[in-house]
Amino acid sequence: MIRFNRPRRKRDSTIALINVVFLMLIFFLIAGTVATPLDPDLNLVDTSELEGREPPDALVLHADGTLSFRGTPTDPETYLAGREPAPVRIVPDRDVAGARLIEVTGALRRLGAVSVFVVTEKALE
């Protein structure tokens, strides 16, 4: 009697990989809570209708390139005269030229500002 030896099929090695990935997915779904959910009765404050205003101790760089401090026109030298070295905040207009902003921040640093912070608006959508 002649026996036919069937070729043995090699087991597919990707099945083990799929099983491991599936188990990792289940683990991270169960254990991966990033933050506790907010209380469903909580109503958050809506600030989308509020009008923005610069900090009171900040220089304002207008679209035409002029500087003002608390509504009074100024320049970097006048602003820093008589002040101790400290960080300076500057609020640039959206339409001011980038070169002018770099020029003003460089002048503030050369005249003794410890650091210059550019204050911007971050809108939530």
XYZ file of C-alpha atoms in Angstrom:
125
model
C 0.000 0.000 0.000
C 1.340 3.376 -0.979
C 0.983 6.170 1.470
C 0.975 9.723 0.359
C 2.777 12.002 2.656
C 1.003 15.246 2.682
C 3.295 18.168 3.026
C 2.800 19.709 6.413
C 1.598 23.259 6.325
C 3.746 25.627 8.180
C 1.826 27.606 10.747
C 1.394 31.227 9.784
C 3.607 33.373 12.039
C 1.465 36.484 11.603
C -1.306 34.992 13.754
C 0.874 35.315 16.857
C 1.647 38.911 15.949
C -2.051 39.693 15.499
C -2.822 38.143 18.878
C -0.174 40.243 20.626
C -1.368 43.457 18.981
C -4.972 42.645 19.879
C -4.058 41.994 23.522
C -2.098 45.270 23.668
C -5.081 47.116 22.213
C -7.405 45.671 24.850
C -4.909 46.503 27.619
C -4.567 50.146 26.560
C -8.308 50.552 26.112
C -8.900 49.374 29.664
C -5.906 50.901 31.443
C -5.302 53.987 29.320
C -7.577 56.572 30.902
C -5.648 59.799 30.407
C -7.811 62.106 32.504
C -10.868 61.671 34.621
C -13.999 62.885 32.852
C -15.538 66.176 33.894
C -18.638 66.223 36.014
C -21.620 66.088 33.625
C -23.395 68.834 35.608
C -20.498 71.246 35.082
C -21.031 74.232 32.771
C -17.752 75.806 31.648
C -17.309 79.559 31.306
C -17.625 80.794 27.713
C -15.032 83.470 26.916
C -15.457 83.551 23.142
C -17.395 86.836 23.272
C -14.928 88.679 25.531
C -12.819 91.395 23.984
C -9.070 90.883 24.454
C -6.925 93.411 26.251
C -3.162 93.656 26.621
C -1.556 93.259 30.052
C -1.204 96.669 31.762
C 2.591 96.387 32.050
C 3.194 95.519 28.383
C 4.497 97.550 25.487
C 2.152 97.665 22.500
C 3.621 97.481 18.997
C 1.060 98.953 16.592
C 0.545 97.996 12.940
C 2.387 101.120 11.768
C 5.484 100.102 13.791
C 5.105 102.630 16.636
C 5.375 101.651 20.298
C 3.142 102.740 23.150
C 3.017 102.053 26.881
C -0.298 102.553 28.680
C -1.585 104.629 25.770
C 1.446 106.952 25.590
C 3.779 106.776 22.557
C 7.285 105.684 23.505
C 10.449 104.055 22.173
C 12.667 101.309 23.639
C 15.192 103.792 25.108
C 12.540 105.903 26.859
C 10.677 102.844 28.107
C 13.748 101.267 29.710
C 15.213 104.518 31.075
C 15.239 104.418 34.869
C 13.977 100.834 35.078
C 15.853 97.979 36.651
C 16.731 95.078 34.345
C 13.634 92.883 34.151
C 11.668 90.857 31.620
C 9.665 92.955 29.129
C 6.314 91.988 27.631
C 5.401 93.225 24.191
C 2.009 92.875 22.486
C 2.390 93.148 18.683
C -0.475 94.018 16.383
C -1.460 91.207 14.049
C -0.510 93.314 11.018
C 2.894 94.570 12.187
C 5.867 93.613 10.028
C 7.950 90.773 11.415
C 11.158 92.698 10.745
C 9.920 95.566 12.924
C 9.076 93.158 15.771
C 12.567 91.649 15.583
C 14.098 95.126 15.500
C 12.188 96.261 18.612
C 12.880 93.073 20.595
C 16.582 93.277 19.673
C 16.740 96.909 20.799
C 15.059 96.022 24.104
C 17.583 93.242 24.730
C 20.563 95.482 23.865
C 19.264 98.188 26.205
C 19.123 95.870 29.212
C 15.909 93.839 29.146
C 16.574 90.473 30.787
C 14.206 88.800 28.332
C 11.435 89.835 25.961
C 8.121 87.977 25.955
C 5.813 88.324 22.973
C 2.218 88.165 24.200
C -0.186 86.542 21.746
C -3.780 85.392 21.623
C -4.579 81.719 21.623
C -8.046 81.070 20.308
C -9.894 77.883 21.170
C -11.951 76.478 18.320
